[in-house]
Short mmCIF file of C-alpha atoms in Angstrom, two decimals:
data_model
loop_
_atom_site.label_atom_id
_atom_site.label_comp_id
_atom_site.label_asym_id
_atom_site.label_seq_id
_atom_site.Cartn_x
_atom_site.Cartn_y
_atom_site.Cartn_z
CA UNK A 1 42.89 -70.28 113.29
CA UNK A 2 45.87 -68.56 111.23
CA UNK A 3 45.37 -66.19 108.81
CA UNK A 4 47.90 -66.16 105.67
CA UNK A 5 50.00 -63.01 103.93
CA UNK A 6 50.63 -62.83 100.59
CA UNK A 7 52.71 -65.78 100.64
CA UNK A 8 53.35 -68.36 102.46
CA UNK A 9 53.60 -67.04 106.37
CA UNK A 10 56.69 -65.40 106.70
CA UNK A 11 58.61 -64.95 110.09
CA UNK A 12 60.18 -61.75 111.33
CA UNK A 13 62.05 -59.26 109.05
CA UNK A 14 65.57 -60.09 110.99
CA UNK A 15 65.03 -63.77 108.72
CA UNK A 16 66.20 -62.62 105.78
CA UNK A 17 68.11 -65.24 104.50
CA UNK A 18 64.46 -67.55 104.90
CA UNK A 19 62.93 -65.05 102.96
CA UNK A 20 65.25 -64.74 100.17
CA UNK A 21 65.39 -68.63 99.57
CA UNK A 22 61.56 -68.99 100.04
CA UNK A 23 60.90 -65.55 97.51
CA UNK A 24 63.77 -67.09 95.46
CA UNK A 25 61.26 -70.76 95.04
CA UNK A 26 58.23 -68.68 94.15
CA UNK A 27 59.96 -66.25 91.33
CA UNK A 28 61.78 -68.94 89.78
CA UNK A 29 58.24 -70.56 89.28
CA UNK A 30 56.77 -67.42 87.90
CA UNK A 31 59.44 -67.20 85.61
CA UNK A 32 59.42 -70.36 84.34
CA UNK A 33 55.94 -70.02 83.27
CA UNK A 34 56.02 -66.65 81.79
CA UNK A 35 56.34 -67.09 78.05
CA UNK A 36 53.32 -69.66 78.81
CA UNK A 37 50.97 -67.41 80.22
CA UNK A 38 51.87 -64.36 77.70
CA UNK A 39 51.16 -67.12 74.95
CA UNK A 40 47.97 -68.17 77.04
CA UNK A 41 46.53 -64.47 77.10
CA UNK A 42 47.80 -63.76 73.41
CA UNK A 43 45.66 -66.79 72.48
CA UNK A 44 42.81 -67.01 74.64
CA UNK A 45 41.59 -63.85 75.32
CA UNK A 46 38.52 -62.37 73.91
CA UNK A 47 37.90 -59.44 75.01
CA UNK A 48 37.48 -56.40 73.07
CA UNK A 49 41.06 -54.71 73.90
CA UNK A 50 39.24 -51.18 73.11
CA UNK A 51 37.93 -47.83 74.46
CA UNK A 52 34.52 -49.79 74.92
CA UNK A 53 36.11 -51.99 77.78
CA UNK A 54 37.29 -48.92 80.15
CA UNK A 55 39.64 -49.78 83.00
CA UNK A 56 41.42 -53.27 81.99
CA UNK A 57 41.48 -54.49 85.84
CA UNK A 58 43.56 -57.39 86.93
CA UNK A 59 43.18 -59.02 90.26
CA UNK A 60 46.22 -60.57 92.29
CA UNK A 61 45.12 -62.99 94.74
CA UNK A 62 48.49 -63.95 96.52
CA UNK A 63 50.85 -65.84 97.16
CA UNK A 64 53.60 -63.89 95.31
CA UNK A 65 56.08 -62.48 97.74
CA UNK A 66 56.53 -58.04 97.73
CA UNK A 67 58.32 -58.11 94.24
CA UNK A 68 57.18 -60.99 92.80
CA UNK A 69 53.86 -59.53 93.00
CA UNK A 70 54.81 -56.73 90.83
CA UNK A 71 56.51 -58.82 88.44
CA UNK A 72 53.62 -60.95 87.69
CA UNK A 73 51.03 -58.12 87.16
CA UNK A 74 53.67 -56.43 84.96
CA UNK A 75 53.97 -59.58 82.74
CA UNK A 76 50.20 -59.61 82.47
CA UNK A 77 50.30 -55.97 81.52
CA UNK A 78 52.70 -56.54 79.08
CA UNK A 79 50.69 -59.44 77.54
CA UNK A 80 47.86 -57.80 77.30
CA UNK A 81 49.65 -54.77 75.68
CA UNK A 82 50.91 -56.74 72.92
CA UNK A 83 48.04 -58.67 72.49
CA UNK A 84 46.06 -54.82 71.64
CA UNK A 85 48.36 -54.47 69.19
CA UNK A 86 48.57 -57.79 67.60
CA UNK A 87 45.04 -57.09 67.52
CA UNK A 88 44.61 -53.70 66.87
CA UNK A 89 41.98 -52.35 65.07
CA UNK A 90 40.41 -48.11 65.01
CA UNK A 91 39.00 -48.31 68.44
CA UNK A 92 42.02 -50.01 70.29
CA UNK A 93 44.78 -47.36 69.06
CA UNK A 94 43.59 -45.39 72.57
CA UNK A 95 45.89 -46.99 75.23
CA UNK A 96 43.96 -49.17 77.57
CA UNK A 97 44.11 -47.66 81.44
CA UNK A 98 45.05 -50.52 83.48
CA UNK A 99 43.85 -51.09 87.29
CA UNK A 100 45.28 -53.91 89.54
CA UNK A 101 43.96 -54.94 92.87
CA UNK A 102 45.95 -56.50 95.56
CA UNK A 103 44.26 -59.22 97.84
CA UNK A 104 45.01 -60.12 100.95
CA UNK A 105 44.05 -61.07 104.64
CA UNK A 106 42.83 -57.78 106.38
CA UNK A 107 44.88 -58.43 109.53
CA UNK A 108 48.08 -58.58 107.25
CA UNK A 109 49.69 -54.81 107.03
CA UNK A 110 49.40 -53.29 102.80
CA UNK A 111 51.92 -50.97 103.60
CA UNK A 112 54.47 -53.84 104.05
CA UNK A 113 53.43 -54.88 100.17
CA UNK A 114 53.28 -50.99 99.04
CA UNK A 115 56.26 -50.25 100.24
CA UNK A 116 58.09 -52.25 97.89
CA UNK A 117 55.99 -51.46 94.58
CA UNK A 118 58.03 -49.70 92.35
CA UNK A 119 58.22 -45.36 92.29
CA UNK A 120 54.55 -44.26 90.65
CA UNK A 121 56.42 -42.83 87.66
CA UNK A 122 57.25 -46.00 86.62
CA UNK A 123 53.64 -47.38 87.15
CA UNK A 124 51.52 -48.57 84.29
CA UNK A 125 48.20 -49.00 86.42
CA UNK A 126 46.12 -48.10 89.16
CA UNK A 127 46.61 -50.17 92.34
CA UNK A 128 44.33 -51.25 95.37
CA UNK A 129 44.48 -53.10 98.51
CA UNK A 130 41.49 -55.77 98.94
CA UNK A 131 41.05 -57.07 102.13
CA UNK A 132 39.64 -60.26 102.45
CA UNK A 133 39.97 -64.25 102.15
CA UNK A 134 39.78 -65.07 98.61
CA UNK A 135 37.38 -68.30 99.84
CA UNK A 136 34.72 -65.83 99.76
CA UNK A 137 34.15 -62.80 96.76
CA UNK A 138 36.54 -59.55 97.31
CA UNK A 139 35.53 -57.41 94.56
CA UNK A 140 32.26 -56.38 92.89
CA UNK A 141 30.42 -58.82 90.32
CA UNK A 142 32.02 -58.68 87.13
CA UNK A 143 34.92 -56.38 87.40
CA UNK A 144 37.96 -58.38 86.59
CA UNK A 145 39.55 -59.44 83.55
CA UNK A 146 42.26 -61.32 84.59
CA UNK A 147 42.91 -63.28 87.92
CA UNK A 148 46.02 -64.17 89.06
CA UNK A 149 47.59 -66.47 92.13
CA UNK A 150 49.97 -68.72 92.79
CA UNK A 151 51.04 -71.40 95.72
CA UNK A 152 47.54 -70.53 97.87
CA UNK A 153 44.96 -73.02 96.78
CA UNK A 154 46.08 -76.06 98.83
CA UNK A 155 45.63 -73.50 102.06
CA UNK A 156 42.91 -74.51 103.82
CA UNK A 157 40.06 -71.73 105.46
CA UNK A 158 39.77 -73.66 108.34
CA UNK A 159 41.39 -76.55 110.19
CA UNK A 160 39.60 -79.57 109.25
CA UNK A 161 36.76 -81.07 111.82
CA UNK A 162 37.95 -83.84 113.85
CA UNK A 163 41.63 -83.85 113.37
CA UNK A 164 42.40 -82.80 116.71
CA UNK A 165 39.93 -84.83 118.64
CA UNK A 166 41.53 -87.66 120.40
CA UNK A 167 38.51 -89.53 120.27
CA UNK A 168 38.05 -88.85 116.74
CA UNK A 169 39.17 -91.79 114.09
CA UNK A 170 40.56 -88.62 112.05
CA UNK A 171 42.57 -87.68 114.93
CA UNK A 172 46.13 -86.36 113.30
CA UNK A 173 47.96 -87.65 116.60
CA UNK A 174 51.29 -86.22 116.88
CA UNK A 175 51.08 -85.50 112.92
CA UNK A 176 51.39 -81.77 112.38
CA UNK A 177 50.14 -82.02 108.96
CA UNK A 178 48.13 -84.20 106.34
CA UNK A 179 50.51 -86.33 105.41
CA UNK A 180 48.28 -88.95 103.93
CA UNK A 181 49.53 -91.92 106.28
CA UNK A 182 46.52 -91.96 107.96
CA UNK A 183 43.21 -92.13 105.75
CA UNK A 184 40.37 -90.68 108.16
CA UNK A 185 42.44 -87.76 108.26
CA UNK A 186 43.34 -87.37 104.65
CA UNK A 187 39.39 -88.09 104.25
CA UNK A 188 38.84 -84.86 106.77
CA UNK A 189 41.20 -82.79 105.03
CA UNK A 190 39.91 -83.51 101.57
CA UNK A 191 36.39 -82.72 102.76
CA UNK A 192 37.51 -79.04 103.73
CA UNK A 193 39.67 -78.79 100.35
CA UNK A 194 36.84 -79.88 98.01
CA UNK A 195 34.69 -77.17 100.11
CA UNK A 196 37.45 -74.26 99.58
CA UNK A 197 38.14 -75.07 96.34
CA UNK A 198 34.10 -74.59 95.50
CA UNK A 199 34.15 -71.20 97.49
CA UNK A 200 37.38 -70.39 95.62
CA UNK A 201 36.19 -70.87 92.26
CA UNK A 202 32.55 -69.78 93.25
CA UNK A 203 33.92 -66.36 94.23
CA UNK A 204 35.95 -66.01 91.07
CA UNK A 205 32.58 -66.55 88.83
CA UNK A 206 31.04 -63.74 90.53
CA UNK A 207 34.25 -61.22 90.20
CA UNK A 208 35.40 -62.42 86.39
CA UNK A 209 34.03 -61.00 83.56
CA UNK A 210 32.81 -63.62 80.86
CA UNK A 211 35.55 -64.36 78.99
CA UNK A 212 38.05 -62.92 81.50
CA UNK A 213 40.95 -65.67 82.52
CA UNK A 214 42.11 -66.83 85.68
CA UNK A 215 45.36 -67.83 86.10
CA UNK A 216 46.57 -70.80 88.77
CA UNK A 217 50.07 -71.73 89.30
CA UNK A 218 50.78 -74.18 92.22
CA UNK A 219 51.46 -77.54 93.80
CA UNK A 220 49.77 -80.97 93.78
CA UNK A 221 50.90 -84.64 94.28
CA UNK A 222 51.58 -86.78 91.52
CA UNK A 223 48.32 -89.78 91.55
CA UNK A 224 48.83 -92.30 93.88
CA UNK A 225 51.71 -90.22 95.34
CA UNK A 226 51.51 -89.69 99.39
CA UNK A 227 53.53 -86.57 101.18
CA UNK A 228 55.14 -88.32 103.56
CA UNK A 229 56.91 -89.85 100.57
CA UNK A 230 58.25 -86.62 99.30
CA UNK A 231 61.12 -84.41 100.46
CA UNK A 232 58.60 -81.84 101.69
CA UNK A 233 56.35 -84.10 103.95
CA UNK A 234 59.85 -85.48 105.53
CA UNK A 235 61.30 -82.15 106.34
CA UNK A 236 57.82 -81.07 108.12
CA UNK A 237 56.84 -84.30 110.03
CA UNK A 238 60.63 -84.33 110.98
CA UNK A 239 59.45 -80.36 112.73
CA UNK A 240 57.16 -82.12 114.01
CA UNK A 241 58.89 -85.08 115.87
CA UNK A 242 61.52 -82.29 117.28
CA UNK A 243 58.23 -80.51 118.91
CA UNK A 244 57.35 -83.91 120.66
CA UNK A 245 61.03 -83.54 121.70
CA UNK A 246 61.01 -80.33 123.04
CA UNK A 247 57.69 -81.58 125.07
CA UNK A 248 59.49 -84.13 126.65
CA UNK A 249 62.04 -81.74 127.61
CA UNK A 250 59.32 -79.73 129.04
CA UNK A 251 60.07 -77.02 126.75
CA UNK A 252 56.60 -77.40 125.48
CA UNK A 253 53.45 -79.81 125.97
CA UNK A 254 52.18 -82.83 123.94
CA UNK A 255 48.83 -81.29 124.49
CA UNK A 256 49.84 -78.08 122.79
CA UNK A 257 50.81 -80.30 119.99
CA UNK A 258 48.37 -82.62 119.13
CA UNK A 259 46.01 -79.66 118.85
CA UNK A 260 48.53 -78.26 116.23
CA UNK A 261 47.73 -78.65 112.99
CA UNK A 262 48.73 -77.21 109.39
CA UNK A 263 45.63 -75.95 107.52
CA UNK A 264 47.18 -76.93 104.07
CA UNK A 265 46.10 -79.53 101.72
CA UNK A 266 48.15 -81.26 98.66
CA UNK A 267 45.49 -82.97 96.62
CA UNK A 268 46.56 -85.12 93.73
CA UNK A 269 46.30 -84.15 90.03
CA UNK A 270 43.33 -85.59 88.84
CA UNK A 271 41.52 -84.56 92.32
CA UNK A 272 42.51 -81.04 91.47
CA UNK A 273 41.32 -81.30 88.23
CA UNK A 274 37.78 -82.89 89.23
CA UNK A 275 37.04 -80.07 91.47
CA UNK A 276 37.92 -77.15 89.03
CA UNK A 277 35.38 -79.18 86.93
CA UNK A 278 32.87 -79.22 88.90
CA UNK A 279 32.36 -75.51 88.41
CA UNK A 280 30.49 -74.96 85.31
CA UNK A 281 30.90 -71.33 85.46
CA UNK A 282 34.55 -71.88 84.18
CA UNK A 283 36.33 -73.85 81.10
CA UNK A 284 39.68 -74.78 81.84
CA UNK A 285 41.51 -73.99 78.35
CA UNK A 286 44.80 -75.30 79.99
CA UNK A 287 45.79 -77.76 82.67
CA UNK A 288 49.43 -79.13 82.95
CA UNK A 289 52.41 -79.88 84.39
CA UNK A 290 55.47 -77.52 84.69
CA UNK A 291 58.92 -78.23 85.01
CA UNK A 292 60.05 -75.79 88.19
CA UNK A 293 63.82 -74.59 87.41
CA UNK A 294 64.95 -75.78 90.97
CA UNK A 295 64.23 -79.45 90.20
CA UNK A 296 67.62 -79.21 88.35
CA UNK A 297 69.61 -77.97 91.33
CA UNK A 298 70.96 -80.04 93.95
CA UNK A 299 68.79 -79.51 97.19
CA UNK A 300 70.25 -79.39 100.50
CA UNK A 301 69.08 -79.38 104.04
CA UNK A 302 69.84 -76.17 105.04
CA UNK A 303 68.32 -74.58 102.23
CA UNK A 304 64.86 -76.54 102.65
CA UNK A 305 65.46 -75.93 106.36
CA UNK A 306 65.38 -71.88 105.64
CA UNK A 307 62.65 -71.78 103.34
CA UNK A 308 60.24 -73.73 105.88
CA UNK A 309 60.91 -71.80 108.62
CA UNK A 310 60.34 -68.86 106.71
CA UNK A 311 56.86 -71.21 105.53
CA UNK A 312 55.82 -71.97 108.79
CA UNK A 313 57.38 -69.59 111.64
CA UNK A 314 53.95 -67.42 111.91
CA UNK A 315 51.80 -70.28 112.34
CA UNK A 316 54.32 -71.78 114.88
CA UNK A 317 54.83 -68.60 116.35
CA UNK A 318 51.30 -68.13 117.05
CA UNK A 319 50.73 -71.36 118.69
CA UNK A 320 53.11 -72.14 120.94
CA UNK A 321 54.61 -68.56 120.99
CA UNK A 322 58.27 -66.93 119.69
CA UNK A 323 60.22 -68.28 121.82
CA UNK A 324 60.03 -71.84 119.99
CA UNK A 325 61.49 -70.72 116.99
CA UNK A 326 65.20 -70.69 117.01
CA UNK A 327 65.35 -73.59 119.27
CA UNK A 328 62.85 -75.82 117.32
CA UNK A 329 64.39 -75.22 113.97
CA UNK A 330 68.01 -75.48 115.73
CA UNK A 331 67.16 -79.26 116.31
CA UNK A 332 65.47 -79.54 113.06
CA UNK A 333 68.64 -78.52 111.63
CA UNK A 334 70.74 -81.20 113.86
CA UNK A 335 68.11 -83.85 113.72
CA UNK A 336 68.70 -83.41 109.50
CA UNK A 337 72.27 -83.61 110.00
CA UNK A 338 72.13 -86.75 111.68
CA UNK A 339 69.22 -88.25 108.86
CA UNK A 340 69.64 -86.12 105.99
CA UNK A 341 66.94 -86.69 103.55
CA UNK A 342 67.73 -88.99 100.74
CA UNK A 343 66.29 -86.68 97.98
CA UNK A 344 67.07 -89.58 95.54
CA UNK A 345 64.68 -91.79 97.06
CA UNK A 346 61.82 -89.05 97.70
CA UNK A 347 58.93 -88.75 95.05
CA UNK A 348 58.63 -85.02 93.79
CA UNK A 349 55.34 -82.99 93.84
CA UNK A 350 54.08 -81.61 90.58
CA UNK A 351 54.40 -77.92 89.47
CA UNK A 352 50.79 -77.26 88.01
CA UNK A 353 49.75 -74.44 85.34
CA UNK A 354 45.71 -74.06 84.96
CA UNK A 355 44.46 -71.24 82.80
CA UNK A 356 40.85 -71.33 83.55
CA UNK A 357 38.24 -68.67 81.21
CA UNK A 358 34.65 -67.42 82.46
CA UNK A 359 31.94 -69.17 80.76
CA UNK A 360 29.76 -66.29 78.70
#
């Protein structure tokens, strides 16, 4: 099973140009949302902003990319900043002491994240590496006051059962993903969401403070919407039918890929929405869509191309080995230019916000 980085799985530092266009996706999200979550912790939280709270700790749980990271905890500090003064009062003129800790998988090197944060003298907080999956709790019982993460939830902690069992009806075939074309396996990968999404927002109970916020930014399907009908689910099954290409070819094996799988789930909206609700412990103040800046900018194959390989190249990488890469994406890249994608015609995945507060 593959573990994740901070953001999506990245390939090898020489793929710099994948990196830039899939950190370039991510912080164009983040920004587009920043004058709504400042607004969202200006409003909505509680807390007394004073000496009596001690450390204000924030918690980052992925899937911002090195800078990005920084640049969302910064915009949280500077919320929260504003807020204590907005609010002030004779116990909050004392500067709150901020402390920010860093989740990620354990396997997955800090020092790659650290080396990028910017020089300590321009630090406002404290920061910590957290090893750990964020399906299960990180950080002691009531210690954070605001949570943060963005593009993880539809990663899955496991492959789901079945999906690679030929004699399974949720077999996935030569599918490398859930692309909701066939239902026993969209059934199968639903099951494993809904139980993620309870560990996920279990775990997050235990390490928010009542009245603390967590904040989700992400990616769902519109209802009634399937992926193989957007731009995203065409580009990846389209990897996929170049792998059953390169097995014919001998370059790899069928059997190698039908026990291939992406552990990554789009659910739709409202299925989103009923499993946040299910958890009691939270109340979700806001749930919406966002409009994500890139919408308005012509796509193209080679930049969609670039991003998923930079998406995708560990996972591959670890499957069927390094070698793969250049020559799979190569095709993928000629197979594209042959069918390009008719992004006209594809239905587009929704951009969610969800500020979420801890029940007293």
């Amino acid at each position: 099973m593959p573990t994740f980085p901070r953001s999506y799985p990245m390939s090898g530092g020489d793929d710099r140009h994948s990196y830039i266009n899939n950190s370039s996706y991510q912080i164009a999200a983040i920004n587009s949302v920043g004058d709504k979550t400042r607004q969202c912790i200006i409003e909505k939280l509680d807390l007394p902003l004073n000496s009596d709270l001690g450390s204000f700790r924030i918690a980052d749980y992925g899937c911002s990319i090195g800078p990005n990271t920084f640049h969302v905890v910064q915009s949280i500090i500077d919320a929260v900043k504003f807020k204590q003064l907005k609010d002030k009062n004779e116990k909050s003129l004392m500067p709150l002491e901020f402390q920010v800790f860093f989740n990620d998988q354990p396997n997955n090197d800090f020092n790659t994240l650290f080396r990028t944060q910017p020089p300590s003298s321009e630090l406002e907080y404290f920061s910590a590496g957290v090893p750990g999956s964020f399906h299960g709790q990180v950080l002691p019982r009531n210690t954070i006051h605001i949570g943060h993460t963005s593009y993880t939830t539809h990663w899955l902690s496991n492959v789901p059962e079945h999906v690679d069992d030929k004699n399974s009806p949720a077999w996935n075939k030569n599918y490398i993903q859930c692309n909701n074309s066939i239902e026993e396996v969209t059934k199968s990968y639903k099951v494993q969401f809904t139980k993620d999404m309870k560990l996920f927002l279990e775990a997050r109970a235990e390490e928010i403070v009542p009245g603390g916020l967590m904040i989700v930014l992400g990616q769902c399907l519109p209802d009634g919407v399937s992926l193989f009908k957007t731009y995203q689910g065409i580009l990846v099954d389209t990897i996929g039918d170049c792998l059953m290409d390169m097995a014919k070819l001998g370059l790899t094996s069928e059997e190698k890929i039908g026990l291939f799988t992406i552990p990554a789930y789009f659910p739709q909206f409202s299925e989103l929405k009923t499993e946040i609700e299910k958890n009691r412990s939270f109340t979700i103040e806001t749930m919406e869509s966002v409009h994500h800046p890139l919408e308005d900018i012509p796509l193209s194959n080679h930049f969609l191309i670039a991003m998923f390989r930079a998406i995708l190249s560990t996972i591959i990488k670890e499957h069927f080995g390094e070698d793969v890469i250049d020559e799979l994406f190569d095709r993928v890249a000629k197979k594209l230019g042959k069918y390009p994608i008719n992004f006209k015609e594809c239905e587009k995945n929704v951009t969610y916000f969800i500020l979420l507060k801890r029940n007293e």
